[in-house]
PDB file of C-alpha atoms and ligand atoms in Angstrom:
ATOM      1  CA  MET A1235      89.611  45.095  90.721  1.00  0.00           C
ATOM      2  CA  ARG A1236      91.426  43.299  93.571  1.00  0.00           C
ATOM      3  CA  LYS A1237      89.780  40.041  94.540  1.00  0.00           C
ATOM      4  CA  TYR A1238      87.862  40.071  97.820  1.00  0.00           C
ATOM      5  CA  ILE A1239      87.835  36.801  99.777  1.00  0.00           C
ATOM      6  CA  VAL A1240      85.508  36.734 102.770  1.00  0.00           C
ATOM      7  CA  GLY A1241      84.945  33.890 105.217  1.00  0.00           C
ATOM      8  CA  ASN A1242      81.576  33.279 106.843  1.00  0.00           C
ATOM      9  CA  TRP A1243      81.841  31.232 110.016  1.00  0.00           C
ATOM     10  CA  LYS A1244      78.040  31.082 110.479  1.00  0.00           C
ATOM     11  CA  MET A1245      77.156  29.771 113.990  1.00  0.00           C
ATOM     12  CA  ASN A1246      80.568  28.226 114.527  1.00  0.00           C
ATOM     13  CA  GLY A1247      83.340  29.345 116.820  1.00  0.00           C
ATOM     14  CA  THR A1248      84.082  29.826 120.502  1.00  0.00           C
ATOM     15  CA  SER A1249      87.097  31.162 122.350  1.00  0.00           C
ATOM     16  CA  ASN A1250      88.862  27.881 121.526  1.00  0.00           C
ATOM     17  CA  ASP A1251      88.915  28.984 117.879  1.00  0.00           C
ATOM     18  CA  LEU A1252      90.621  32.359 118.357  1.00  0.00           C
ATOM     19  CA  GLY A1253      93.930  30.770 117.364  1.00  0.00           C
ATOM     20  CA  GLU A1254      92.450  29.759 114.005  1.00  0.00           C
ATOM     21  CA  ILE A1255      91.242  33.324 113.419  1.00  0.00           C
ATOM     22  CA  VAL A1256      94.731  34.615 114.200  1.00  0.00           C
ATOM     23  CA  ALA A1257      96.204  32.069 111.774  1.00  0.00           C
ATOM     24  CA  ILE A1258      93.788  33.189 109.039  1.00  0.00           C
ATOM     25  CA  GLY A1259      94.661  36.843 109.714  1.00  0.00           C
ATOM     26  CA  ALA A1260      98.366  36.028 109.384  1.00  0.00           C
ATOM     27  CA  LEU A1261      97.740  34.201 106.090  1.00  0.00           C
ATOM     28  CA  ALA A1262      95.801  37.178 104.772  1.00  0.00           C
ATOM     29  CA  GLN A1263      98.824  39.409 105.338  1.00  0.00           C
ATOM     30  CA  LEU A1264     100.929  37.086 103.191  1.00  0.00           C
ATOM     31  CA  HIS A1265      98.449  37.389 100.283  1.00  0.00           C
ATOM     32  CA  ASN A1266      98.909  41.078  99.715  1.00  0.00           C
ATOM     33  CA  ASN A1267      97.283  41.243  96.253  1.00  0.00           C
ATOM     34  CA  VAL A1268      94.005  40.192  97.817  1.00  0.00           C
ATOM     35  CA  ASP A1269      91.497  41.920 100.096  1.00  0.00           C
ATOM     36  CA  SER A1270      90.152  39.521 102.686  1.00  0.00           C
ATOM     37  CA  ALA A1271      88.001  39.455 105.814  1.00  0.00           C
ATOM     38  CA  LEU A1272      86.322  37.047 108.212  1.00  0.00           C
ATOM     39  CA  CYS A1273      82.708  37.308 109.389  1.00  0.00           C
ATOM     40  CA  ILE A1274      82.357  35.556 112.731  1.00  0.00           C
ATOM     41  CA  PRO A1275      79.828  35.164 115.548  1.00  0.00           C
ATOM     42  CA  ALA A1276      79.130  38.448 117.372  1.00  0.00           C
ATOM     43  CA  THR A1277      80.308  36.907 120.645  1.00  0.00           C
ATOM     44  CA  LEU A1278      83.850  36.550 119.308  1.00  0.00           C
ATOM     45  CA  ILE A1279      84.263  39.857 117.475  1.00  0.00           C
ATOM     46  CA  GLU A1280      85.873  41.959 120.156  1.00  0.00           C
ATOM     47  CA  ARG A1281      88.370  39.291 121.189  1.00  0.00           C
ATOM     48  CA  ALA A1282      89.162  38.463 117.559  1.00  0.00           C
ATOM     49  CA  VAL A1283      89.791  42.118 116.709  1.00  0.00           C
ATOM     50  CA  THR A1284      92.163  42.418 119.664  1.00  0.00           C
ATOM     51  CA  ALA A1285      93.940  39.229 118.639  1.00  0.00           C
ATOM     52  CA  VAL A1286      94.339  39.844 114.885  1.00  0.00           C
ATOM     53  CA  GLY A1287      95.225  43.533 114.696  1.00  0.00           C
ATOM     54  CA  ALA A1288      94.540  45.024 111.270  1.00  0.00           C
ATOM     55  CA  PHE A1289      92.837  42.028 109.619  1.00  0.00           C
ATOM     56  CA  PRO A1290      89.159  42.966 108.958  1.00  0.00           C
ATOM     57  CA  ILE A1291      86.638  41.195 111.176  1.00  0.00           C
ATOM     58  CA  GLY A1292      82.901  41.389 110.523  1.00  0.00           C
ATOM     59  CA  GLY A1293      79.484  40.270 111.685  1.00  0.00           C
ATOM     60  CA  GLN A1294      76.895  38.172 109.847  1.00  0.00           C
ATOM     61  CA  ASP A1295      73.787  40.356 110.137  1.00  0.00           C
ATOM     62  CA  CYS A1296      72.699  43.637 111.677  1.00  0.00           C
ATOM     63  CA  HIS A1297      69.353  45.027 112.779  1.00  0.00           C
ATOM     64  CA  MET A1298      67.819  47.861 110.785  1.00  0.00           C
ATOM     65  CA  GLN A1299      67.546  49.987 113.948  1.00  0.00           C
ATOM     66  CA  ALA A1300      70.527  51.351 115.865  1.00  0.00           C
ATOM     67  CA  SER A1301      69.063  50.376 119.246  1.00  0.00           C
ATOM     68  CA  GLY A1302      65.773  49.596 120.952  1.00  0.00           C
ATOM     69  CA  ALA A1303      63.391  46.843 122.050  1.00  0.00           C
ATOM     70  CA  HIS A1304      64.675  44.038 119.797  1.00  0.00           C
ATOM     71  CA  THR A1305      65.597  41.209 122.122  1.00  0.00           C
ATOM     72  CA  GLY A1306      68.496  39.118 120.906  1.00  0.00           C
ATOM     73  CA  CYS A1307      69.364  41.339 117.937  1.00  0.00           C
ATOM     74  CA  VAL A1308      72.638  43.113 117.206  1.00  0.00           C
ATOM     75  CA  SER A1309      72.808  46.551 115.566  1.00  0.00           C
ATOM     76  CA  GLY A1310      75.353  47.986 113.178  1.00  0.00           C
ATOM     77  CA  GLU A1311      76.462  50.381 115.920  1.00  0.00           C
ATOM     78  CA  MET A1312      77.109  47.421 118.221  1.00  0.00           C
ATOM     79  CA  LEU A1313      79.114  45.563 115.582  1.00  0.00           C
ATOM     80  CA  SER A1314      81.131  48.669 114.915  1.00  0.00           C
ATOM     81  CA  ASP A1315      81.617  49.300 118.645  1.00  0.00           C
ATOM     82  CA  ALA A1316      82.995  45.757 118.982  1.00  0.00           C
ATOM     83  CA  GLY A1317      85.536  46.497 116.248  1.00  0.00           C
ATOM     84  CA  SER A1318      83.812  45.086 113.137  1.00  0.00           C
ATOM     85  CA  VAL A1319      84.371  46.860 109.875  1.00  0.00           C
ATOM     86  CA  LEU A1320      81.871  44.899 107.797  1.00  0.00           C
ATOM     87  CA  THR A1321      78.843  42.662 107.977  1.00  0.00           C
ATOM     88  CA  ILE A1322      77.017  40.151 105.822  1.00  0.00           C
ATOM     89  CA  ILE A1323      73.397  41.120 105.074  1.00  0.00           C
ATOM     90  CA  GLY A1324      70.602  38.975 103.662  1.00  0.00           C
ATOM     91  CA  HIS A1325      72.339  35.597 103.715  1.00  0.00           C
ATOM     92  CA  SER A1326      69.976  32.968 102.281  1.00  0.00           C
ATOM     93  CA  GLU A1327      70.004  31.088 105.589  1.00  0.00           C
ATOM     94  CA  ARG A1328      68.518  34.217 107.197  1.00  0.00           C
ATOM     95  CA  ARG A1329      66.175  34.892 104.265  1.00  0.00           C
ATOM     96  CA  ALA A1330      64.822  31.351 104.800  1.00  0.00           C
ATOM     97  CA  ALA A1331      64.951  30.813 108.576  1.00  0.00           C
ATOM     98  CA  GLN A1332      64.192  34.367 109.720  1.00  0.00           C
ATOM     99  CA  GLN A1333      61.895  35.149 106.762  1.00  0.00           C
ATOM    100  CA  GLU A1334      63.939  38.222 105.866  1.00  0.00           C
ATOM    101  CA  GLN A1335      62.407  40.091 102.949  1.00  0.00           C
ATOM    102  CA  ASP A1336      64.170  42.289 100.395  1.00  0.00           C
ATOM    103  CA  SER A1337      62.794  45.390 102.146  1.00  0.00           C
ATOM    104  CA  ASP A1338      64.313  44.239 105.472  1.00  0.00           C
ATOM    105  CA  ILE A1339      67.627  43.555 103.784  1.00  0.00           C
ATOM    106  CA  ARG A1340      67.656  46.956 102.140  1.00  0.00           C
ATOM    107  CA  ALA A1341      66.981  48.621 105.521  1.00  0.00           C
ATOM    108  CA  LYS A1342      69.697  46.520 107.154  1.00  0.00           C
ATOM    109  CA  ALA A1343      72.199  47.527 104.463  1.00  0.00           C
ATOM    110  CA  GLU A1344      71.313  51.189 105.034  1.00  0.00           C
ATOM    111  CA  ALA A1345      71.752  50.679 108.783  1.00  0.00           C
ATOM    112  CA  ALA A1346      75.140  49.036 108.245  1.00  0.00           C
ATOM    113  CA  ASN A1347      76.253  51.964 106.092  1.00  0.00           C
ATOM    114  CA  ALA A1348      75.000  54.467 108.670  1.00  0.00           C
ATOM    115  CA  ALA A1349      77.097  52.641 111.272  1.00  0.00           C
ATOM    116  CA  GLY A1350      80.181  52.945 109.054  1.00  0.00           C
ATOM    117  CA  LEU A1351      80.289  49.252 108.134  1.00  0.00           C
ATOM    118  CA  LYS A1352      80.944  47.707 104.755  1.00  0.00           C
ATOM    119  CA  ALA A1353      78.230  45.284 103.674  1.00  0.00           C
ATOM    120  CA  ILE A1354      78.172  42.067 101.707  1.00  0.00           C
ATOM    121  CA  LEU A1355      74.620  41.750 100.463  1.00  0.00           C
ATOM    122  CA  CYS A1356      73.623  38.218  99.455  1.00  0.00           C
ATOM    123  CA  VAL A1357      71.270  37.178  96.674  1.00  0.00           C
ATOM    124  CA  GLY A1358      70.563  33.779  95.144  1.00  0.00           C
ATOM    125  CA  GLU A1359      67.917  31.452  93.791  1.00  0.00           C
ATOM    126  CA  THR A1360      66.692  28.133  95.204  1.00  0.00           C
ATOM    127  CA  LEU A1361      67.012  24.882  93.264  1.00  0.00           C
ATOM    128  CA  GLU A1362      63.277  24.920  92.454  1.00  0.00           C
ATOM    129  CA  GLU A1363      63.595  28.433  91.053  1.00  0.00           C
ATOM    130  CA  ARG A1364      66.598  27.446  88.906  1.00  0.00           C
ATOM    131  CA  GLU A1365      64.899  24.303  87.634  1.00  0.00           C
ATOM    132  CA  ALA A1366      61.844  26.366  86.744  1.00  0.00           C
ATOM    133  CA  GLY A1367      64.071  28.611  84.601  1.00  0.00           C
ATOM    134  CA  LYS A1368      63.544  31.571  86.950  1.00  0.00           C
ATOM    135  CA  ALA A1369      67.054  32.027  88.367  1.00  0.00           C
ATOM    136  CA  LEU A1370      67.841  35.276  86.525  1.00  0.00           C
ATOM    137  CA  GLU A1371      64.431  36.784  87.218  1.00  0.00           C
ATOM    138  CA  ILE A1372      64.576  35.955  90.954  1.00  0.00           C
ATOM    139  CA  VAL A1373      68.125  37.137  91.507  1.00  0.00           C
ATOM    140  CA  LEU A1374      67.699  40.350  89.528  1.00  0.00           C
ATOM    141  CA  ALA A1375      64.538  41.138  91.491  1.00  0.00           C
ATOM    142  CA  GLN A1376      66.504  40.611  94.734  1.00  0.00           C
ATOM    143  CA  VAL A1377      69.259  42.915  93.445  1.00  0.00           C
ATOM    144  CA  THR A1378      66.743  45.602  92.509  1.00  0.00           C
ATOM    145  CA  GLN A1379      64.746  45.390  95.701  1.00  0.00           C
ATOM    146  CA  SER A1380      67.406  44.790  98.343  1.00  0.00           C
ATOM    147  CA  LEU A1381      70.139  47.179  97.241  1.00  0.00           C
ATOM    148  CA  PRO A1382      69.788  50.680  98.688  1.00  0.00           C
ATOM    149  CA  ASP A1383      69.940  53.695  96.360  1.00  0.00           C
ATOM    150  CA  ALA A1384      73.216  54.651  98.022  1.00  0.00           C
ATOM    151  CA  ALA A1385      74.875  51.307  97.201  1.00  0.00           C
ATOM    152  CA  ALA A1386      77.694  52.838  95.147  1.00  0.00           C
ATOM    153  CA  GLY A1387      80.827  54.294  96.709  1.00  0.00           C
ATOM    154  CA  GLY A1388      82.738  51.182  97.695  1.00  0.00           C
ATOM    155  CA  TRP A1389      81.017  50.199 100.950  1.00  0.00           C
ATOM    156  CA  LEU A1390      78.752  47.497  99.493  1.00  0.00           C
ATOM    157  CA  CYS A1391      79.369  44.393  97.471  1.00  0.00           C
ATOM    158  CA  VAL A1392      76.923  41.802  96.185  1.00  0.00           C
ATOM    159  CA  ALA A1393      77.400  38.078  96.815  1.00  0.00           C
ATOM    160  CA  TYR A1394      75.679  35.772  94.337  1.00  0.00           C
ATOM    161  CA  GLU A1395      75.077  32.556  96.261  1.00  0.00           C
ATOM    162  CA  PRO A1396      72.830  29.948  94.646  1.00  0.00           C
ATOM    163  CA  VAL A1397      71.019  28.485  97.660  1.00  0.00           C
ATOM    164  CA  TRP A1398      71.477  24.913  96.389  1.00  0.00           C
ATOM    165  CA  ALA A1399      75.259  25.379  96.284  1.00  0.00           C
ATOM    166  CA  ILE A1400      75.662  26.556  99.885  1.00  0.00           C
ATOM    167  CA  GLY A1401      77.148  23.915 102.150  1.00  0.00           C
ATOM    168  CA  THR A1402      76.264  21.137  99.700  1.00  0.00           C
ATOM    169  CA  GLY A1403      79.548  20.594  97.870  1.00  0.00           C
ATOM    170  CA  ARG A1404      77.642  21.259  94.644  1.00  0.00           C
ATOM    171  CA  VAL A1405      79.177  24.211  92.802  1.00  0.00           C
ATOM    172  CA  ALA A1406      77.407  26.216  90.113  1.00  0.00           C
ATOM    173  CA  GLU A1407      78.628  25.582  86.566  1.00  0.00           C
ATOM    174  CA  PRO A1408      81.109  28.223  85.373  1.00  0.00           C
ATOM    175  CA  ALA A1409      78.778  29.105  82.468  1.00  0.00           C
ATOM    176  CA  ASP A1410      75.897  29.712  84.885  1.00  0.00           C
ATOM    177  CA  VAL A1411      78.073  31.812  87.199  1.00  0.00           C
ATOM    178  CA  THR A1412      79.277  33.831  84.206  1.00  0.00           C
ATOM    179  CA  GLU A1413      75.733  34.402  82.976  1.00  0.00           C
ATOM    180  CA  MET A1414      74.448  35.441  86.402  1.00  0.00           C
ATOM    181  CA  HIS A1415      77.355  37.736  87.240  1.00  0.00           C
ATOM    182  CA  ALA A1416      77.057  39.427  83.832  1.00  0.00           C
ATOM    183  CA  ALA A1417      73.341  39.986  84.421  1.00  0.00           C
ATOM    184  CA  ILE A1418      73.990  41.408  87.908  1.00  0.00           C
ATOM    185  CA  ARG A1419      76.706  43.671  86.469  1.00  0.00           C
ATOM    186  CA  ARG A1420      74.296  44.975  83.796  1.00  0.00           C
ATOM    187  CA  ALA A1421      71.695  45.706  86.461  1.00  0.00           C
ATOM    188  CA  LEU A1422      74.256  47.537  88.603  1.00  0.00           C
ATOM    189  CA  VAL A1423      75.438  49.651  85.660  1.00  0.00           C
ATOM    190  CA  GLU A1424      71.868  50.455  84.603  1.00  0.00           C
ATOM    191  CA  ARG A1425      71.099  51.696  88.097  1.00  0.00           C
ATOM    192  CA  PHE A1426      74.381  53.254  89.243  1.00  0.00           C
ATOM    193  CA  GLY A1427      76.081  54.166  85.952  1.00  0.00           C
ATOM    194  CA  ALA A1428      79.874  53.929  85.888  1.00  0.00           C
ATOM    195  CA  GLU A1429      79.887  53.341  89.669  1.00  0.00           C
ATOM    196  CA  GLY A1430      78.053  50.075  88.998  1.00  0.00           C
ATOM    197  CA  GLN A1431      81.222  48.761  87.338  1.00  0.00           C
ATOM    198  CA  LYS A1432      83.059  49.196  90.624  1.00  0.00           C
ATOM    199  CA  ILE A1433      80.653  47.279  92.874  1.00  0.00           C
ATOM    200  CA  ARG A1434      82.264  43.929  93.558  1.00  0.00           C
ATOM    201  CA  ILE A1435      80.243  40.796  92.839  1.00  0.00           C
ATOM    202  CA  LEU A1436      81.361  37.767  94.862  1.00  0.00           C
ATOM    203  CA  TYR A1437      80.440  34.153  94.184  1.00  0.00           C
ATOM    204  CA  GLY A1438      79.502  31.938  97.130  1.00  0.00           C
ATOM    205  CA  GLY A1439      78.513  28.289  97.321  1.00  0.00           C
ATOM    206  CA  SER A1440      80.923  25.454  98.139  1.00  0.00           C
ATOM    207  CA  MET A1441      83.986  27.380  97.001  1.00  0.00           C
ATOM    208  CA  ASN A1442      87.134  25.585  98.125  1.00  0.00           C
ATOM    209  CA  GLY A1443      90.784  25.108  97.315  1.00  0.00           C
ATOM    210  CA  ASP A1444      89.968  22.787  94.403  1.00  0.00           C
ATOM    211  CA  ASN A1445      87.551  25.029  92.524  1.00  0.00           C
ATOM    212  CA  ALA A1446      88.549  28.579  93.560  1.00  0.00           C
ATOM    213  CA  ALA A1447      91.011  29.174  90.711  1.00  0.00           C
ATOM    214  CA  VAL A1448      88.374  28.402  88.065  1.00  0.00           C
ATOM    215  CA  LEU A1449      85.585  30.372  89.751  1.00  0.00           C
ATOM    216  CA  LEU A1450      87.701  33.428  90.569  1.00  0.00           C
ATOM    217  CA  ALA A1451      88.983  33.665  86.996  1.00  0.00           C
ATOM    218  CA  LEU A1452      85.471  34.046  85.559  1.00  0.00           C
ATOM    219  CA  PRO A1453      84.458  37.490  84.280  1.00  0.00           C
ATOM    220  CA  ASN A1454      82.729  39.691  86.879  1.00  0.00           C
ATOM    221  CA  VAL A1455      83.664  37.306  89.701  1.00  0.00           C
ATOM    222  CA  ASP A1456      85.418  39.781  91.974  1.00  0.00           C
ATOM    223  CA  GLY A1457      85.893  37.433  94.888  1.00  0.00           C
ATOM    224  CA  GLY A1458      84.268  34.765  97.001  1.00  0.00           C
ATOM    225  CA  LEU A1459      82.125  34.357 100.093  1.00  0.00           C
ATOM    226  CA  ILE A1460      83.227  31.128 101.719  1.00  0.00           C
ATOM    227  CA  GLY A1461      81.524  29.181 104.482  1.00  0.00           C
ATOM    228  CA  GLY A1462      82.861  25.710 105.299  1.00  0.00           C
ATOM    229  CA  ALA A1463      86.286  26.218 103.745  1.00  0.00           C
ATOM    230  CA  SER A1464      86.900  29.344 105.833  1.00  0.00           C
ATOM    231  CA  LEU A1465      86.777  27.511 109.154  1.00  0.00           C
ATOM    232  CA  THR A1466      90.463  26.615 109.150  1.00  0.00           C
ATOM    233  CA  ALA A1467      93.533  28.407 107.896  1.00  0.00           C
ATOM    234  CA  ALA A1468      94.546  25.210 106.095  1.00  0.00           C
ATOM    235  CA  GLN A1469      91.368  25.203 103.981  1.00  0.00           C
ATOM    236  CA  PHE A1470      91.259  28.970 103.480  1.00  0.00           C
ATOM    237  CA  GLN A1471      94.880  29.215 102.325  1.00  0.00           C
ATOM    238  CA  PRO A1472      94.474  27.711  98.813  1.00  0.00           C
ATOM    239  CA  ILE A1473      91.535  30.040  98.129  1.00  0.00           C
ATOM    240  CA  LEU A1474      93.631  33.068  99.084  1.00  0.00           C
ATOM    241  CA  ALA A1475      96.460  31.676  96.968  1.00  0.00           C
ATOM    242  CA  ALA A1476      94.170  31.262  93.953  1.00  0.00           C
ATOM    243  CA  ALA A1477      93.026  34.873  94.313  1.00  0.00           C
ATOM    244  CA  GLN A1478      96.609  36.051  94.769  1.00  0.00           C
ATOM    245  CA  ALA A1479      97.710  34.225  91.606  1.00  0.00           C
ATOM    246  CA  ILE A1480      95.019  35.974  89.570  1.00  0.00           C
ATOM    247  CA  GLY A1481      96.184  39.274  91.048  1.00  0.00           C
ATOM    248  CA  LYS A1482      94.987  42.754  89.937  1.00  0.00           C
TER     249      LYS A1482
HETATM  250  C1  PEP B2787      78.104  30.744 102.776  1.00  0.00           C
HETATM  251  O1  PEP B2787      77.868  30.453 103.940  1.00  0.00           O
HETATM  252  O2  PEP B2787      77.870  31.860 102.365  1.00  0.00           O
HETATM  253  C2  PEP B2787      78.666  29.707 101.916  1.00  0.00           C
HETATM  254  C3  PEP B2787      78.911  29.990 100.661  1.00  0.00           C
HETATM  255  O3  PEP B2787      78.904  28.481 102.499  1.00  0.00           O
HETATM  256  P1  PEP B2787      79.718  27.258 101.836  1.00  0.00           P
HETATM  257  O4  PEP B2787      81.008  27.845 101.309  1.00  0.00           O
HETATM  258  O5  PEP B2787      79.944  26.321 102.966  1.00  0.00           O
HETATM  259  O6  PEP B2787      78.886  26.705 100.742  1.00  0.00           O
END
C-alpha cells in the first residue's frame, strides 16, 4: 500500500499562508511514491484549491446533514463545492471539545461519503485510559462504533491518534503503535473481510521529520496524520521524504 501523508492545519491559516500551501503542494508532486493531502480551515479551501491545482485539499469536519438550520456548521456538500476531496472526521479535539460521540462520527462519515469525499476517521485513547490498561478496548470500541458499514471501498481510512501524543511532542512507543495497528487491522478484517486489509491505518501524534521514518516503517502503519509539522513545507518535507524512501 502506498503511504498516505495528510496534514491537519487545525485552526491555523489565513490568506497570508496560501504560499505555504502552494509550497507543500509542490513538494507533494516531487514525492511521487506517496499519496498526500492537506486539511485546512474551511475559509481557505476554495482559494487553496485554485492555487495548488491537483494537490488534494480537505476539510477538518463535516456536518451529518447536507444542509439546514445548523448555524456555523459546514456540510460535506459545502466542502465538496469548495473543491475539497477529503475531510477529517472525529478528531479527538472535536470528540473532547464538541462532545462528538461515535454515533455522530459514524453519521458524519456517511455524510462525507454521500458528498463524494474521502474521510480520515480518527480514534485514540486518553492518557488515563492507557494508564488504566484500557487503550485497546477503548480504541476498538471506537472503531466498531464509529465506522460505517460501507467503510470499505477506498474512501475511508482510520487514523490512530493517542490523545496524549497529539501536539505534545510525546510519541507513542513503536511497540505500542504496532500492537494497536495490528488490533485495528484484525477488527477491520473481521468486519470487512479481505477489503479490511485495504483500509489504510494512519498514525498521528507528534509525528515529525525525526521520528517519521521509524513510525512509517512499522507494520500496518500506512501513513501519518500530522498537525504541527504540517504547518510549513520545511517541516513537512522530511516526513514526505521518509514515506517516499519506504516506497510501495
Ligand atoms: C493531529 O492534529 O492530528 C496531530 C497528530 O497533531 P500533532 O502532529 O501536532 O501531534
